[in-house]
PDB file of C-alpha atoms in Angstrom:
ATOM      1  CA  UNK K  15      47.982 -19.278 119.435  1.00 80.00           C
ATOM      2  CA  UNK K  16      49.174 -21.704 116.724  1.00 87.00           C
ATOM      3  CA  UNK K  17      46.924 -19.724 113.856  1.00 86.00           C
ATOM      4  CA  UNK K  18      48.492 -16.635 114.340  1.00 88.00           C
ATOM      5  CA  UNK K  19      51.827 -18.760 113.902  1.00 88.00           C
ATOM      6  CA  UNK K  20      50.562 -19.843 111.091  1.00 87.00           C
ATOM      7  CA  UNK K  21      49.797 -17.010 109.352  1.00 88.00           C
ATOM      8  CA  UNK K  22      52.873 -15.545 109.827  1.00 89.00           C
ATOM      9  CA  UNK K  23      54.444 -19.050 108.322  1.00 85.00           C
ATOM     10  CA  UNK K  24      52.657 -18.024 105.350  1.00 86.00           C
ATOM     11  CA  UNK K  25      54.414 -15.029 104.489  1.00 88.00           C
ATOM     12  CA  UNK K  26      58.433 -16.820 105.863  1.00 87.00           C
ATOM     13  CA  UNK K  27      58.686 -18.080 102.220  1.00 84.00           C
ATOM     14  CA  UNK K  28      62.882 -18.750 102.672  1.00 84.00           C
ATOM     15  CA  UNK K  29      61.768 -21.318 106.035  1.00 86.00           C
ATOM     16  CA  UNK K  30      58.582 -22.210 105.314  1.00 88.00           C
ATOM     17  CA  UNK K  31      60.013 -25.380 103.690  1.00 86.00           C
ATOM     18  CA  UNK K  32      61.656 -26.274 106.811  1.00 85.00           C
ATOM     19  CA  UNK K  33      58.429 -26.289 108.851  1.00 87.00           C
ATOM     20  CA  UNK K  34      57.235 -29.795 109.351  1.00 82.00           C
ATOM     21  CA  UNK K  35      56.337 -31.420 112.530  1.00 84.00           C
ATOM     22  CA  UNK K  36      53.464 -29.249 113.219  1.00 86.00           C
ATOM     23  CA  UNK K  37      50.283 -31.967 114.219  1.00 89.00           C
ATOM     24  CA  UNK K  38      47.832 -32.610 111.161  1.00 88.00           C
ATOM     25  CA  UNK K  39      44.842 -31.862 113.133  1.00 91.00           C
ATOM     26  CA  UNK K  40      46.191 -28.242 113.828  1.00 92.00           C
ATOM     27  CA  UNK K  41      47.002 -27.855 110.322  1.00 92.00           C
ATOM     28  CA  UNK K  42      43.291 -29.410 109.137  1.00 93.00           C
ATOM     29  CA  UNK K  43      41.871 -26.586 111.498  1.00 94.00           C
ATOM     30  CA  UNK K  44      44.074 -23.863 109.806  1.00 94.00           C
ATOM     31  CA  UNK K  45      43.115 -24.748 106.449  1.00 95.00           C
ATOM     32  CA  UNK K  46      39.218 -24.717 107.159  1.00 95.00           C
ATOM     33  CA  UNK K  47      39.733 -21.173 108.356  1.00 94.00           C
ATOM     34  CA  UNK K  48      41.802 -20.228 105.242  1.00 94.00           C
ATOM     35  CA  UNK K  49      38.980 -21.659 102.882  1.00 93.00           C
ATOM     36  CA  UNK K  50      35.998 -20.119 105.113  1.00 93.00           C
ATOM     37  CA  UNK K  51      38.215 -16.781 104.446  1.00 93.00           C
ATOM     38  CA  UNK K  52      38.714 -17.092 100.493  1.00 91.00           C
ATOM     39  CA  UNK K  53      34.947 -18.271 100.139  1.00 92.00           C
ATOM     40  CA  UNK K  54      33.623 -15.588 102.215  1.00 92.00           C
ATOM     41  CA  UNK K  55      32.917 -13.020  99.321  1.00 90.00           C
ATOM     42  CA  UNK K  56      30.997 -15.705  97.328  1.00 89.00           C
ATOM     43  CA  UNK K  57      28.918 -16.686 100.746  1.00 89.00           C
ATOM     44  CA  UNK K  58      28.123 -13.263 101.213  1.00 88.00           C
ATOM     45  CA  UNK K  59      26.674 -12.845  97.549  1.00 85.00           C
ATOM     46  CA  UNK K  60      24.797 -15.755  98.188  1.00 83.00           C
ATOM     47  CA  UNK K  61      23.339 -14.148 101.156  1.00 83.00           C
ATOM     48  CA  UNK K  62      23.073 -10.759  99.476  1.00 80.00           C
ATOM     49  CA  UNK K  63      20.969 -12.614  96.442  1.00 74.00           C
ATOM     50  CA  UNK K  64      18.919 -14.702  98.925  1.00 69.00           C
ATOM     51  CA  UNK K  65      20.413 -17.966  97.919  1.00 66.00           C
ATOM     52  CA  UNK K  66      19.384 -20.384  95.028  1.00 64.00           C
ATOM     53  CA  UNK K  67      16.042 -19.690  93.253  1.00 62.00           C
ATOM     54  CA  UNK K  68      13.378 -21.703  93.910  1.00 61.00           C
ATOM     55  CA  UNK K  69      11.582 -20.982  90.662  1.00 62.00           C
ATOM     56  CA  UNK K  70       9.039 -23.205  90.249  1.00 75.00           C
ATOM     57  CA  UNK K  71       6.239 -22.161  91.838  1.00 85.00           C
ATOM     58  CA  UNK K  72       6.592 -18.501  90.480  1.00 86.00           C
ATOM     59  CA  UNK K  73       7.384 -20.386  87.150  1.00 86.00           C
ATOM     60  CA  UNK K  74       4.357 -22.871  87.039  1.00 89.00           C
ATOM     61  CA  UNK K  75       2.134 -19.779  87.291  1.00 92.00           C
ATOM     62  CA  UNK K  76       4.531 -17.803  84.591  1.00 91.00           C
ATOM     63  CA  UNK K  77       3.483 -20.624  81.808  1.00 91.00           C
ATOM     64  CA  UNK K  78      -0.514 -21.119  83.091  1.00 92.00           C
ATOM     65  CA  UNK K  79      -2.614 -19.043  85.506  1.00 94.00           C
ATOM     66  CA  UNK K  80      -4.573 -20.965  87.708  1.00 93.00           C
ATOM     67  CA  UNK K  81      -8.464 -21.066  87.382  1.00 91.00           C
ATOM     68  CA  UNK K  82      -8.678 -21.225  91.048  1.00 94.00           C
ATOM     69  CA  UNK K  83     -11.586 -19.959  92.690  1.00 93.00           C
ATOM     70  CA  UNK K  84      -9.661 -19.066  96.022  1.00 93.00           C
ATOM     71  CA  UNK K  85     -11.050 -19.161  99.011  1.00 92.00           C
ATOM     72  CA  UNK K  86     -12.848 -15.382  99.626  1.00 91.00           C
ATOM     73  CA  UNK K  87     -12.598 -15.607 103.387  1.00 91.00           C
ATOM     74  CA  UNK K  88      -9.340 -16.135 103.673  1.00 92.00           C
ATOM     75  CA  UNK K  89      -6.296 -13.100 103.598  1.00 94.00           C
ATOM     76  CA  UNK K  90      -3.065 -13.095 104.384  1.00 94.00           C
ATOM     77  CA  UNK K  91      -2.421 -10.320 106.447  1.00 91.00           C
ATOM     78  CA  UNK K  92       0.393  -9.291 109.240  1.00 88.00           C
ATOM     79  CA  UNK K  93       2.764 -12.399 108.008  1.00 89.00           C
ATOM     80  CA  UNK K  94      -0.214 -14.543 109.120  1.00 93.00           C
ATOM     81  CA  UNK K  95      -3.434 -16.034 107.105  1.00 94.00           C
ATOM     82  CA  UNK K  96      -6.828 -15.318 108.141  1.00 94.00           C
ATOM     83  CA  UNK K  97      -9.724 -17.581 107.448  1.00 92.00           C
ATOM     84  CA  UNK K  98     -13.120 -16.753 108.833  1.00 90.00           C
ATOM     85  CA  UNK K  99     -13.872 -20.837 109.237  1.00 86.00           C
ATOM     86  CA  UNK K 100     -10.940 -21.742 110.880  1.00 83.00           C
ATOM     87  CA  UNK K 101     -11.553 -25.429 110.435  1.00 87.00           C
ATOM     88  CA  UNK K 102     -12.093 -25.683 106.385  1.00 91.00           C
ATOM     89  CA  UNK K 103      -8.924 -26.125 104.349  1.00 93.00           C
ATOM     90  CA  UNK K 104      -9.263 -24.975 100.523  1.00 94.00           C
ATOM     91  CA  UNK K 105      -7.617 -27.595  97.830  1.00 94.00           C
ATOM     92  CA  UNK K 106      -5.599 -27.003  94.495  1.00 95.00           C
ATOM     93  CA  UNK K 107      -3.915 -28.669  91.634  1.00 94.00           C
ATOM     94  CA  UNK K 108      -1.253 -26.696  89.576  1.00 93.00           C
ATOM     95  CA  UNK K 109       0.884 -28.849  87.219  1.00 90.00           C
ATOM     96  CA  UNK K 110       1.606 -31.135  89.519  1.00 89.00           C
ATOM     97  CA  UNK K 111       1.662 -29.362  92.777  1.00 91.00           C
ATOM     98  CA  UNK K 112      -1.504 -29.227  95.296  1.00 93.00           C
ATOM     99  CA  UNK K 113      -1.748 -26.254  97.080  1.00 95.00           C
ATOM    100  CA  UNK K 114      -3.628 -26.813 100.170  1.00 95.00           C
ATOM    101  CA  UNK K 115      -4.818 -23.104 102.007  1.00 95.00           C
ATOM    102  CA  UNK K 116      -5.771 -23.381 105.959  1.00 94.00           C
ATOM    103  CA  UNK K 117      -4.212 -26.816 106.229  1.00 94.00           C
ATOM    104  CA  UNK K 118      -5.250 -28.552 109.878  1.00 90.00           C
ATOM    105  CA  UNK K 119      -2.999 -31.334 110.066  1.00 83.00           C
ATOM    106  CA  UNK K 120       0.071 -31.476 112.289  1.00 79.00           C
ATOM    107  CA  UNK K 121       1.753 -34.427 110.117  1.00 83.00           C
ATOM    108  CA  UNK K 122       2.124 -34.147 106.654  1.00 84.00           C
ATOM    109  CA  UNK K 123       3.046 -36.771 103.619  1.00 86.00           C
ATOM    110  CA  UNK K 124       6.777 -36.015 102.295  1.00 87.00           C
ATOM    111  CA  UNK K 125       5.875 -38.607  99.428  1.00 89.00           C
ATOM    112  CA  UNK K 126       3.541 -35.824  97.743  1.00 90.00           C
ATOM    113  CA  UNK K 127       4.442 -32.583  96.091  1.00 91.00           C
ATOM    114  CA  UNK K 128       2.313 -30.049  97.693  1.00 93.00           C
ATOM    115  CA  UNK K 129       2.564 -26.373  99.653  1.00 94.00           C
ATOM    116  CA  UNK K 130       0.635 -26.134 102.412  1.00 95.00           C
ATOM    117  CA  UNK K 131      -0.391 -22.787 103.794  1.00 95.00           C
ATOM    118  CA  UNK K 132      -0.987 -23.176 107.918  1.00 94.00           C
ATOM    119  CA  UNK K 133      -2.022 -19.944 110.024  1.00 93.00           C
ATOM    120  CA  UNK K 134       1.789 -18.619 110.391  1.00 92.00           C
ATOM    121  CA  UNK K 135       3.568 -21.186 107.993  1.00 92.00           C
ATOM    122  CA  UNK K 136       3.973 -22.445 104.777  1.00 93.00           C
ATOM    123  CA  UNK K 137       5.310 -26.074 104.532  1.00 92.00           C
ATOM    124  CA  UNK K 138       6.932 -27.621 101.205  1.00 91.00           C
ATOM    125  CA  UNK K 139       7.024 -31.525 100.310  1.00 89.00           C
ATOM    126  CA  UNK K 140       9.204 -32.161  96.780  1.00 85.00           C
ATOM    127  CA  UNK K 141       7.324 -35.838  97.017  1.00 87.00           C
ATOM    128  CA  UNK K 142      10.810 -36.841  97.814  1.00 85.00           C
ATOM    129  CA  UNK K 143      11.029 -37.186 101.084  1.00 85.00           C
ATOM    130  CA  UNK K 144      12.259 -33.568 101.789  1.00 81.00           C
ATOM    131  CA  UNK K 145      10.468 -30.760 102.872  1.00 86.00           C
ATOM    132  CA  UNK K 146      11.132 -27.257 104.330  1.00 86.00           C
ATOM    133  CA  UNK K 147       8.895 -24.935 106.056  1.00 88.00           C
ATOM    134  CA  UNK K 148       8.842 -20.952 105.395  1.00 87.00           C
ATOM    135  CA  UNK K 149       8.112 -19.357 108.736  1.00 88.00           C
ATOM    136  CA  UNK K 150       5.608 -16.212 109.287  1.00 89.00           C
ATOM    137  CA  UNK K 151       4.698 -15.567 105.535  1.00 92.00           C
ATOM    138  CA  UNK K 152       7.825 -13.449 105.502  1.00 88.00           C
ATOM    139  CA  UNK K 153       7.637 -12.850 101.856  1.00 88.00           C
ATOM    140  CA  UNK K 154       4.772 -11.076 101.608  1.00 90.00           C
ATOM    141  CA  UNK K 155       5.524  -7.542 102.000  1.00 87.00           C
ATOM    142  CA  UNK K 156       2.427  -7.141 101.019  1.00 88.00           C
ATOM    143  CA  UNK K 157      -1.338  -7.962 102.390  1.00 90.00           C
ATOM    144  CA  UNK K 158      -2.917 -10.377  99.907  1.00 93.00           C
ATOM    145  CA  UNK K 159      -6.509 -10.399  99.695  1.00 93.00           C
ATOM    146  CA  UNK K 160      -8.300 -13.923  97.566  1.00 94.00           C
ATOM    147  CA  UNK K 161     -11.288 -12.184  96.913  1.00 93.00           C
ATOM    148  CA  UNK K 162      -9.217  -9.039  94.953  1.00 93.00           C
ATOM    149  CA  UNK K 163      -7.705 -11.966  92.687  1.00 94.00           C
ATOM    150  CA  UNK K 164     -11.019 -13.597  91.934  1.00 94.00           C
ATOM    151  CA  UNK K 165     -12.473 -10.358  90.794  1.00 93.00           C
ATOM    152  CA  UNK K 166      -9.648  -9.273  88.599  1.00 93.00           C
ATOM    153  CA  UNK K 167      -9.863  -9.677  85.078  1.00 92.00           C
ATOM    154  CA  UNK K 168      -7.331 -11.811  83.095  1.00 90.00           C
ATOM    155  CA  UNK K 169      -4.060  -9.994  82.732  1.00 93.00           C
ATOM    156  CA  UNK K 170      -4.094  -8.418  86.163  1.00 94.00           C
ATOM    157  CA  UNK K 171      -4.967 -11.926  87.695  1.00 94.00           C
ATOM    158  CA  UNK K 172      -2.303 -13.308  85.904  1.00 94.00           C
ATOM    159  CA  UNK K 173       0.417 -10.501  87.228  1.00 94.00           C
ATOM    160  CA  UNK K 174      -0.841 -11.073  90.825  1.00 94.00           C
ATOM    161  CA  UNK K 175      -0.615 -15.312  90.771  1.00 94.00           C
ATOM    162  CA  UNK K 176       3.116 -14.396  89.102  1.00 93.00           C
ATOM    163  CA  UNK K 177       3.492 -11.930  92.565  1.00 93.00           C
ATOM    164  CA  UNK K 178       1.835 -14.664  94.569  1.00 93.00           C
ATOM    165  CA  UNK K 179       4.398 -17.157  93.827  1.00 90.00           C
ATOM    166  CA  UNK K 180       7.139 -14.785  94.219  1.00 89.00           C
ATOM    167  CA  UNK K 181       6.253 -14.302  97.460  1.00 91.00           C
ATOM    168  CA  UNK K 182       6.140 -17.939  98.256  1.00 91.00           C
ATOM    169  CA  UNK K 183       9.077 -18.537  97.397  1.00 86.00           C
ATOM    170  CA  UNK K 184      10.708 -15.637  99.123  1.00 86.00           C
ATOM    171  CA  UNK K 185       9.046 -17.028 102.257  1.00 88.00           C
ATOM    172  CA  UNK K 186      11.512 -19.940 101.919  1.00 83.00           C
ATOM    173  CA  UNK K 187      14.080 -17.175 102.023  1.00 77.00           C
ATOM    174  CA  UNK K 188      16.154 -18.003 105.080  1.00 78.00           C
ATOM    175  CA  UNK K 189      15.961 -21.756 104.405  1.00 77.00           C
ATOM    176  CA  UNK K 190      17.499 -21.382 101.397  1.00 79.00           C
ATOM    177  CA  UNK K 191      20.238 -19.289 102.025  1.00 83.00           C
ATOM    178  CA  UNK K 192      21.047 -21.438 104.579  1.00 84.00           C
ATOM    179  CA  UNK K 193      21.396 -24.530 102.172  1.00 82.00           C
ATOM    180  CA  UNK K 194      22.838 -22.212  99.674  1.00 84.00           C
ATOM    181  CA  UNK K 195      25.893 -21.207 101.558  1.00 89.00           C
ATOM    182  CA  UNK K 196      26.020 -24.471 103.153  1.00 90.00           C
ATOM    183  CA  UNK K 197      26.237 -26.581  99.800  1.00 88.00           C
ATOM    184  CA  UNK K 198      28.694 -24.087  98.465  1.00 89.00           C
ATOM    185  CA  UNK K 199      31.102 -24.058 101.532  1.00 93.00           C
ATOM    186  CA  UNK K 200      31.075 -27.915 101.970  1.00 93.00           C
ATOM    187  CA  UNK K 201      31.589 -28.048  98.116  1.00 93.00           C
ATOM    188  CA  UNK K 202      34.400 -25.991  97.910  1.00 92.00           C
ATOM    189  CA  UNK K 203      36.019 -27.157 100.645  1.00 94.00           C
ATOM    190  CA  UNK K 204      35.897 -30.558  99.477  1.00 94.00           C
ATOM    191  CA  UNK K 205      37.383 -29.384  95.887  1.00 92.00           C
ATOM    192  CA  UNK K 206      40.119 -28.047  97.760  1.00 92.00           C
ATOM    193  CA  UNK K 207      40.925 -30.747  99.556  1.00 94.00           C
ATOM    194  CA  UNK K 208      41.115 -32.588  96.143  1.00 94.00           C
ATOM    195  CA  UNK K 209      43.379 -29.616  94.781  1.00 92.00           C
ATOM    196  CA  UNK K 210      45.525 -30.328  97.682  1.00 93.00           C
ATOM    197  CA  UNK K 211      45.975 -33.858  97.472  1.00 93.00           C
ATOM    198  CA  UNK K 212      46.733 -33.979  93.992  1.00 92.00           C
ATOM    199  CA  UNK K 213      49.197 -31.127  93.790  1.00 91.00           C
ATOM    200  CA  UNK K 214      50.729 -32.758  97.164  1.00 90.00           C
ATOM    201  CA  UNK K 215      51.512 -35.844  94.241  1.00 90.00           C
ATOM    202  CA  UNK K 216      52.601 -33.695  91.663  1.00 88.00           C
ATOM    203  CA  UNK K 217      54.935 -32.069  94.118  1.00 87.00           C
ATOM    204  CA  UNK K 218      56.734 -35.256  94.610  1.00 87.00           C
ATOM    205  CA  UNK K 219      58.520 -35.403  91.530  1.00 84.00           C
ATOM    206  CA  UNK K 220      60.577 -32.984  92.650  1.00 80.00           C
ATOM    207  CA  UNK K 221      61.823 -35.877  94.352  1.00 79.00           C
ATOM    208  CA  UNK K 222      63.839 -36.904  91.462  1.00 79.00           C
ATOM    209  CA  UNK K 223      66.018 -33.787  91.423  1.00 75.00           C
ATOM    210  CA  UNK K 224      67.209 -33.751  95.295  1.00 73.00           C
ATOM    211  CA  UNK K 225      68.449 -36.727  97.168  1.00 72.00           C
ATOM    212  CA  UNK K 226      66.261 -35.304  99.951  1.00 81.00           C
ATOM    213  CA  UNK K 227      62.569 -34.146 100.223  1.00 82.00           C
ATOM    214  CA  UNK K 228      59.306 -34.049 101.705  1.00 84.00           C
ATOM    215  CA  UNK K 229      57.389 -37.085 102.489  1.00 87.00           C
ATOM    216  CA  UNK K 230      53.811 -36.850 101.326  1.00 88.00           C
ATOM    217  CA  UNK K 231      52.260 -35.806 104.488  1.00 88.00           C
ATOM    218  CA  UNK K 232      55.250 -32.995 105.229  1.00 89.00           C
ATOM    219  CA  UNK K 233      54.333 -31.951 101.828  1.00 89.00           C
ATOM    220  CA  UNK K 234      50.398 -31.608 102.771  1.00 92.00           C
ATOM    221  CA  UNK K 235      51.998 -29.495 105.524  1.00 91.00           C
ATOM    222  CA  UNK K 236      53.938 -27.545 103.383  1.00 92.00           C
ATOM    223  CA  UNK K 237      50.845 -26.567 100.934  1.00 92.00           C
ATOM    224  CA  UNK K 238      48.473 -25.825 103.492  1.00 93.00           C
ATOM    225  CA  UNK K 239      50.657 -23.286 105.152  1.00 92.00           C
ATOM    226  CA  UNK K 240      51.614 -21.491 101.677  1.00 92.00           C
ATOM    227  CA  UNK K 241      47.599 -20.837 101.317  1.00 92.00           C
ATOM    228  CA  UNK K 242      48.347 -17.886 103.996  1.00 91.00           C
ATOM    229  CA  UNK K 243      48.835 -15.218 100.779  1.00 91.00           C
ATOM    230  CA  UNK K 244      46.372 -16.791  98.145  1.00 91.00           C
ATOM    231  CA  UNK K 245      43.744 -17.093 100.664  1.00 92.00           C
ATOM    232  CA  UNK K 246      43.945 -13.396 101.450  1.00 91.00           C
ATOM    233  CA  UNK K 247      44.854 -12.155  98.065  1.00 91.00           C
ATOM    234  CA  UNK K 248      41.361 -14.060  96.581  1.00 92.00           C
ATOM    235  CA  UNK K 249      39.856 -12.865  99.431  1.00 92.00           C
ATOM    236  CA  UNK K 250      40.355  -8.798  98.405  1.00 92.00           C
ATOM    237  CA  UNK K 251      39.745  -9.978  94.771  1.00 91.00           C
ATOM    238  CA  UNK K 252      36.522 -11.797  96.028  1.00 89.00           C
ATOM    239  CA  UNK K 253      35.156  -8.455  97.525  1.00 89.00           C
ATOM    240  CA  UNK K 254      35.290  -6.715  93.873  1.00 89.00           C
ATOM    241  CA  UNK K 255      34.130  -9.442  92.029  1.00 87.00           C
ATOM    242  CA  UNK K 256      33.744 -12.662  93.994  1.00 85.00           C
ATOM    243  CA  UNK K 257      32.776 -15.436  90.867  1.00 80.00           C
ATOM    244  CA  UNK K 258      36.809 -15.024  90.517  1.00 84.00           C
ATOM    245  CA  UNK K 259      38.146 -15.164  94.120  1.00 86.00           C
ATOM    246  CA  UNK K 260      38.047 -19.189  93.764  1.00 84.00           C
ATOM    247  CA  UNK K 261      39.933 -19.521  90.292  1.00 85.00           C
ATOM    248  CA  UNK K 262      42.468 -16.904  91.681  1.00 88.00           C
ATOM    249  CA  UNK K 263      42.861 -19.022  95.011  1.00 90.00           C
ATOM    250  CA  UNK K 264      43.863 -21.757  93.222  1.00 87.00           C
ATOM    251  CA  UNK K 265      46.123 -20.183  91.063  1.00 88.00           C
ATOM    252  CA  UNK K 266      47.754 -18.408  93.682  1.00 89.00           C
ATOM    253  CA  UNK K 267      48.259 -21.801  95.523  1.00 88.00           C
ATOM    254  CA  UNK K 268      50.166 -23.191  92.464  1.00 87.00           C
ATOM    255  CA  UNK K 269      51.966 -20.279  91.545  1.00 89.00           C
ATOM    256  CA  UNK K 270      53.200 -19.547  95.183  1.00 89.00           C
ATOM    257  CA  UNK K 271      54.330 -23.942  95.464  1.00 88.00           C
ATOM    258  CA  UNK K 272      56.243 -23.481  92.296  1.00 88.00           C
ATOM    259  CA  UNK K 273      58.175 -20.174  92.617  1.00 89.00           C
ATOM    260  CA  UNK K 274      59.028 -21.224  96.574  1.00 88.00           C
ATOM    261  CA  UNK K 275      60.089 -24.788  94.923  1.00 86.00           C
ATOM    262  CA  UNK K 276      62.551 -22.778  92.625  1.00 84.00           C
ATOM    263  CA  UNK K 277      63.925 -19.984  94.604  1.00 86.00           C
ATOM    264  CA  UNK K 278      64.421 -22.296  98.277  1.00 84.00           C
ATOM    265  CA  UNK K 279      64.296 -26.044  96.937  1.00 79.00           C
ATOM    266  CA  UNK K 280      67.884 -26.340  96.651  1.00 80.00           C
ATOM    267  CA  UNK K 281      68.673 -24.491  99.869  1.00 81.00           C
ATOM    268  CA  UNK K 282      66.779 -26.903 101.716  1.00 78.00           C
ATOM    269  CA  UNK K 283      66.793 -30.223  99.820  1.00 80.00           C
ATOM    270  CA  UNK K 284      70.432 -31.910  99.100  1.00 65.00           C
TER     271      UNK K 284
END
């Protein structure tokens, strides 16, 4: 298979320089793989640390406790919540957002900033046009009933709101993490791609010492293979502390072009 070839291209630093009619679309493949390898560590802290923070809800009832009244028959209970008229939804304003408890509707408005709690969902609109939808109440660990809140005095009602929206937000979980690791793959993969193109350029002026070289595109080649040993060596680093695996793999990339220039460039290149 050509990606074990490859890889073992990676490590031939005295003919790796010599390699040059393999197809681009091969070599795009290979270096997706080699990225998905060196971002893997951060990924898997982003999965470990359930993605990006929402914040805001928990936040917005940090800096003011509502003065709702909620809605006393109504729980949420066994990821689900549990209102004894099924038909009445229960309204609320909190800077800015409305909070809407035993919503009926099947279609909601995207152009409004609201959470919406349905029997086994909750549903987020930014007022944007976006929205994402936090299936069976799987934040809440815990049973949580609206009466309990109501009848708590001040501080304690305050502590449970702060728990409230903690567990909204952690209901988002999986949609988040998903979006997390997807922004952060399709980011770094596009700053590599940028890393590659301009150190392709900067590569050609070895052109002026040899009467020979690499063409542009040989030399995209030539710097995708050599990520073989970076991409594994940020890869181990990533595992003990993975905020470093990308500044290493970019490193490694240069450091690995420039020493393989030195030491083979003239046994190559006329």
């Amino acid at each position: 298979m050509f990606l074990i070839r490859y890889f073992k291209y990676s490590f031939q630093f005295k003919t790796i320089l010599t390699i040059r009619n393999e197809k681009f679309w091969k070599i795009g493949i290979y270096f997706i793989i080699l990225c998905l390898i060196n971002l893997f560590p951060m990924n898997y802290l982003i999965v470990k640390e359930q993605g990006w923070r929402l914040d805001f809800i928990e936040e917005s009832f940090t800096n003011q406790t509502p003065t709702w009244v909620l809605p006393e028959e109504c729980t949420i209970s066994s990821n689900k919540l549990y209102c004894i008229v099924e038909e009445e939804e229960y309204s609320y304003t909190h800077q800015g957002i409305n909070y809407i408890f035993n919503y009926q509707g099947t279609d909601y408005d995207t152009s409004v900033k609201q959470v919406l709690f349905t029997k086994d969902n909750i549903i987020y609109t930014n007022g944007e046009g976006a929205q994402m939808i936090g299936y069976d109440y799987k934040g809440f660990t815990e049973d949580v009933n609206f009466r309990s809140i109501n009848l708590m005095d001040s501080a304690d009602r305050a502590n449970a709101y702060i728990e409230f929206g903690s567990q909204i937000e952690h209901t988002f979980g999986p949609y988040i993490i998903f979006y997390t690791v997807l922004v952060n793959t399709l980011i770094s993969i596009g700053l590599n791609i940028l890393f590659i193109l301009l150190l392709s350029a900067v590569l050609q002026l070895f052109r002026f010492g040899y009467s020979t070289f690499f063409k542009y595109s040989e030399s995209l080649k030539f710097l995708v293979l050599i990520m073989g040993l970076p991409a594994v060596l940020s890869f181990m680093i990533g595992l003990i502390e993975p905020a470093f695996s990308p500044v290493f793999f970019q490193f490694g990339m240069g450091l690995a072009t420039m020493l393989t220039m030195l030491i083979y460039g003239k046994k190559v290149f006329a």
